mmCIF file of C-alpha atoms in Angstrom:
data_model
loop_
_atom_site.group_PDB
_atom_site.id
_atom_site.type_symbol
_atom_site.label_atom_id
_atom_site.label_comp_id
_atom_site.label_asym_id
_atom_site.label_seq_id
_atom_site.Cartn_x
_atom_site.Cartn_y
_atom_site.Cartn_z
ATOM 1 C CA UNK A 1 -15.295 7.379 3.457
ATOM 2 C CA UNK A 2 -18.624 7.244 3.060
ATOM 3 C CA UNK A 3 -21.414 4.328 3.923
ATOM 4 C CA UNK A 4 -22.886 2.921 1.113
ATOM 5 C CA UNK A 5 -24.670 -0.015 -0.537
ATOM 6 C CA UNK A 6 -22.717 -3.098 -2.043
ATOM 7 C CA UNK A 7 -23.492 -4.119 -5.629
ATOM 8 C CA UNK A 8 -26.272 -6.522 -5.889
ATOM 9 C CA UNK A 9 -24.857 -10.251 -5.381
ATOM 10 C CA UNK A 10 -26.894 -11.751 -7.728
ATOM 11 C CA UNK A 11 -26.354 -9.499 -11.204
ATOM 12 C CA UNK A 12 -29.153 -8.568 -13.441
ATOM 13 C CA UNK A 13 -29.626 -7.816 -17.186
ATOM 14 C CA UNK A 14 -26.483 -6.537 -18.259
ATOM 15 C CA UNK A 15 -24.360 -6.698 -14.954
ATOM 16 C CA UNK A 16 -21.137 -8.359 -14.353
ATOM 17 C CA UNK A 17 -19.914 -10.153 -11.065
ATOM 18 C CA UNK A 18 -16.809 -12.042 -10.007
ATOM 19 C CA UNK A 19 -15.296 -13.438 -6.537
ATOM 20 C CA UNK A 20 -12.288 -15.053 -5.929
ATOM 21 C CA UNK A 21 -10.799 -16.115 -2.273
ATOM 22 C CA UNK A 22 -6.885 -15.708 -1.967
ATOM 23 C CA UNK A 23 -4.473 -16.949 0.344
ATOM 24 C CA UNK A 24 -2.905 -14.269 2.286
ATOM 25 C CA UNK A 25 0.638 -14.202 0.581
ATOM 26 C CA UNK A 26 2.283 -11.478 -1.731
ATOM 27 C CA UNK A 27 1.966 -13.774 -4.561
ATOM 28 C CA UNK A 28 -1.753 -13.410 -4.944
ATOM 29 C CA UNK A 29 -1.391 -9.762 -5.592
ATOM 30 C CA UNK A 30 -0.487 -9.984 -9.137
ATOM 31 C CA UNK A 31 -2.803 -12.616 -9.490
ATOM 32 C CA UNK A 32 -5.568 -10.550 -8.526
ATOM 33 C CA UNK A 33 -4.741 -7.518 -9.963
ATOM 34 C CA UNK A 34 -4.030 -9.610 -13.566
ATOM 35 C CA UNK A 35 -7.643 -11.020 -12.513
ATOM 36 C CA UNK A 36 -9.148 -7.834 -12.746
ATOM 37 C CA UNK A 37 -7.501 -6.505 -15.493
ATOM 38 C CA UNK A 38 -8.593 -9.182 -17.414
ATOM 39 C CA UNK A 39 -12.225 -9.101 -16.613
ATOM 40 C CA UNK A 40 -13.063 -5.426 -17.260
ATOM 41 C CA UNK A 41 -11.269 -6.253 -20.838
ATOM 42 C CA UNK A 42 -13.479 -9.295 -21.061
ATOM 43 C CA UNK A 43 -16.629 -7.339 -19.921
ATOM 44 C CA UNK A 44 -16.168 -4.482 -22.738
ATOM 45 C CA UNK A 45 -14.308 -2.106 -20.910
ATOM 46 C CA UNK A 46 -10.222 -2.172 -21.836
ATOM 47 C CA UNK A 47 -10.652 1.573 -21.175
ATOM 48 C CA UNK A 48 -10.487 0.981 -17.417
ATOM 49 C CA UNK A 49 -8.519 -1.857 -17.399
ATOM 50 C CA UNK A 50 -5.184 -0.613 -15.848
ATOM 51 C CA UNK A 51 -6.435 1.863 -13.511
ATOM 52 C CA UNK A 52 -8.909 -1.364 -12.072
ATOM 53 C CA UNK A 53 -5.515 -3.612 -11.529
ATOM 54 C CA UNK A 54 -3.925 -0.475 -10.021
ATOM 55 C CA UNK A 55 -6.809 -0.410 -7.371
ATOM 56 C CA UNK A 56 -7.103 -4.009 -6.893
ATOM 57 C CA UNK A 57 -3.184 -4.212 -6.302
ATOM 58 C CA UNK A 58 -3.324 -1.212 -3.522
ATOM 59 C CA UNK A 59 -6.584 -2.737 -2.017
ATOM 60 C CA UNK A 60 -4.916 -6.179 -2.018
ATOM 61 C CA UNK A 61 -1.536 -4.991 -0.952
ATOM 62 C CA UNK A 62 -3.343 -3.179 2.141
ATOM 63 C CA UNK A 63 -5.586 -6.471 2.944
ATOM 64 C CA UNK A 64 -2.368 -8.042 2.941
ATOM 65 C CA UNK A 65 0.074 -5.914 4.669
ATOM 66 C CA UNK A 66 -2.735 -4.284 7.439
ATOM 67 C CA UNK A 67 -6.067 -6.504 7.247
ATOM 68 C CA UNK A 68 -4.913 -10.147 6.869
ATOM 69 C CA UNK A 69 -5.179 -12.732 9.891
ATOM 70 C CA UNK A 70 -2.767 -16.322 9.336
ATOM 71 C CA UNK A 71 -4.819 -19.032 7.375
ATOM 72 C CA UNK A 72 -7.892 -16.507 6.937
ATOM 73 C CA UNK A 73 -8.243 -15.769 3.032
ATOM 74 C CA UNK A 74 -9.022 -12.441 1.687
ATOM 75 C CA UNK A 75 -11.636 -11.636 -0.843
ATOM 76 C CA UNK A 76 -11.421 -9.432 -4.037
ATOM 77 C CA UNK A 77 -15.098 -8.971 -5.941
ATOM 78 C CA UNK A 78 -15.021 -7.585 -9.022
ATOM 79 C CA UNK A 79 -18.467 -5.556 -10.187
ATOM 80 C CA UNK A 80 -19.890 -3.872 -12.974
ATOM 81 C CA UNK A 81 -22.905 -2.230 -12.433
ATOM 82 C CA UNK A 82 -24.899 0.925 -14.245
ATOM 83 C CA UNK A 83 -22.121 2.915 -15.086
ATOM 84 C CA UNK A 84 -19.191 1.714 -12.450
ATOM 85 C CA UNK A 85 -16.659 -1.064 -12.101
ATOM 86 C CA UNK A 86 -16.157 -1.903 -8.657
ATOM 87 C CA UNK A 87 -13.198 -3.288 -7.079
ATOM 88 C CA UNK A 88 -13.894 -4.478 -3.497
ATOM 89 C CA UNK A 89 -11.374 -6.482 -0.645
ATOM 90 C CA UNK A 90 -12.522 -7.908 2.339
ATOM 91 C CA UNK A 91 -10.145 -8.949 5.015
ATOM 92 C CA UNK A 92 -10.877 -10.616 9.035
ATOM 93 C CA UNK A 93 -9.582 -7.604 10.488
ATOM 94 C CA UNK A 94 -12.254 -4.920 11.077
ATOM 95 C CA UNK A 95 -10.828 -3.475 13.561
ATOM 96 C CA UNK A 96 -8.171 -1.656 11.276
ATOM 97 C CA UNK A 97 -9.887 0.894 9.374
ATOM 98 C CA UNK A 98 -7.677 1.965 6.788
ATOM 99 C CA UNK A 99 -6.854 6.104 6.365
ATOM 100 C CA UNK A 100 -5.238 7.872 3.998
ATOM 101 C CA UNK A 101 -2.183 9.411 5.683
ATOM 102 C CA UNK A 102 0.086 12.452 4.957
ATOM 103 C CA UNK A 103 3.395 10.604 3.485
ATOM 104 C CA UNK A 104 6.672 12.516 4.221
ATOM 105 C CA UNK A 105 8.559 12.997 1.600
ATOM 106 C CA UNK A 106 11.272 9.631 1.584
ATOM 107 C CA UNK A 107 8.547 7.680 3.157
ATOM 108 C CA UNK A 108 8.709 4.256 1.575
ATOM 109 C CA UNK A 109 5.439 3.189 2.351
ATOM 110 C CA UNK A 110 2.066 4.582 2.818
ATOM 111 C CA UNK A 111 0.709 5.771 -0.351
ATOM 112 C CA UNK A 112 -1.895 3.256 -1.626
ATOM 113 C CA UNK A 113 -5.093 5.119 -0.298
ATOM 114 C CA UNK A 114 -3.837 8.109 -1.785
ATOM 115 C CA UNK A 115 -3.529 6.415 -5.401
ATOM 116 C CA UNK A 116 -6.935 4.903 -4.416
ATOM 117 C CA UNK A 117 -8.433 8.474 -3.714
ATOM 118 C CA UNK A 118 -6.589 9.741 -6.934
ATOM 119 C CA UNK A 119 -7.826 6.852 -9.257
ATOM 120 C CA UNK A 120 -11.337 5.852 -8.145
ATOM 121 C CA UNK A 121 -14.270 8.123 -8.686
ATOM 122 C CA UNK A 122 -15.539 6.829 -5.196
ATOM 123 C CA UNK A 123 -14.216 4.473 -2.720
ATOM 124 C CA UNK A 124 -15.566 2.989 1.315
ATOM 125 C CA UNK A 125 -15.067 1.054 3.678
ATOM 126 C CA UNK A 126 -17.581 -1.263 5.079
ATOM 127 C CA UNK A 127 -17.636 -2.536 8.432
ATOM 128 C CA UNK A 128 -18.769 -6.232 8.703
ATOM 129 C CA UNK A 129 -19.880 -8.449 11.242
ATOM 130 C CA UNK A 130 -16.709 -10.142 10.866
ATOM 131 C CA UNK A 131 -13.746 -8.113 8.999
ATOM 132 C CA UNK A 132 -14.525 -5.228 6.451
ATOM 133 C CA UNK A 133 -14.749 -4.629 2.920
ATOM 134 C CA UNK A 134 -12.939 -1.754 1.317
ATOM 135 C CA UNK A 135 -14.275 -0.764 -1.949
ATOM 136 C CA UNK A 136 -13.192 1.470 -5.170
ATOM 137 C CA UNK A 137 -15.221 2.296 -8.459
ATOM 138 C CA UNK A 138 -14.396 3.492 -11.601
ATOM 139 C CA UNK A 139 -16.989 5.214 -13.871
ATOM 140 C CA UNK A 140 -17.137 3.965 -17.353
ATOM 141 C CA UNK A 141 -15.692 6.125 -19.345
ATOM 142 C CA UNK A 142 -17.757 5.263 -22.322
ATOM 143 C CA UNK A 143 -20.472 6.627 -20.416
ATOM 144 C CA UNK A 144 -19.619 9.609 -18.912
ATOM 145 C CA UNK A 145 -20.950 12.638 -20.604
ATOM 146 C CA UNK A 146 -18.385 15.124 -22.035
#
């Protein structure tokens, strides 16, 4: 984890920015991640697509299971900035800082940070006032230099 600036809330030139406020049941997980799929296909970049709905279903999924409070929504804000797509989920609960763990072998659980880690070319957490924003880009890959 490291501590770093959001994306701008207000996009300029050629930036992209999206927020939508879910209800804290499973059902809103595909919805998000199809969300996000969608919009770095409708922003120019089908290239990331998938692995951005894989991140936004593992951020969501831990919002839901570890960071969600009863009748509190959860946020997912999807970013494209310079050369990164951003996936970002804020939940109430600040208090519980997510960690990548080490999974035992017939573990069923605990092995979305660890796709996060693999996928995104950075990822946070933010602490907020109120609840905390976990975060995960993806570089364009039209952009990277080979």
């Amino acid at each position: 984890m490291t501590n770093s600036c959001p994306p701008p809330r207000f996009p300029k030139g050629d930036d992209r920015y999206d927020s939508v406020d879910y209800t804290p049941y499973p059902s809103n997980i595909p919805r998000a991640r199809r969300r996000v799929a969608q919009l770095a296909v409708y922003w120019g970049h089908p290239d990331v697509a998938g692995d951005a709905a894989l991140l936004a279903s593992e951020l969501c999924t831990n919002a839901l299971l570890h960071g969600c409070l009863r009748d509190r929504l959860f946020r997912v804000e999807t970013s494209l900035t310079g050369n990164a797509l951003r996936v970002a989920v804020t939940d109430p609960r600040g208090e519980r800082l997510p960690y990548p763990p080490t999974p035992v072998a017939d573990d069923q659980f605990g092995r979305g940070l660890l796709v996060v880690r693999t996928l995104a070319n950075r990822w946070s957490v933010e602490k907020l006032t109120v609840g905390k924003t976990v975060w995960a880009e993806l570089e364009r890959r039209g952009d990277l230099d080979v």
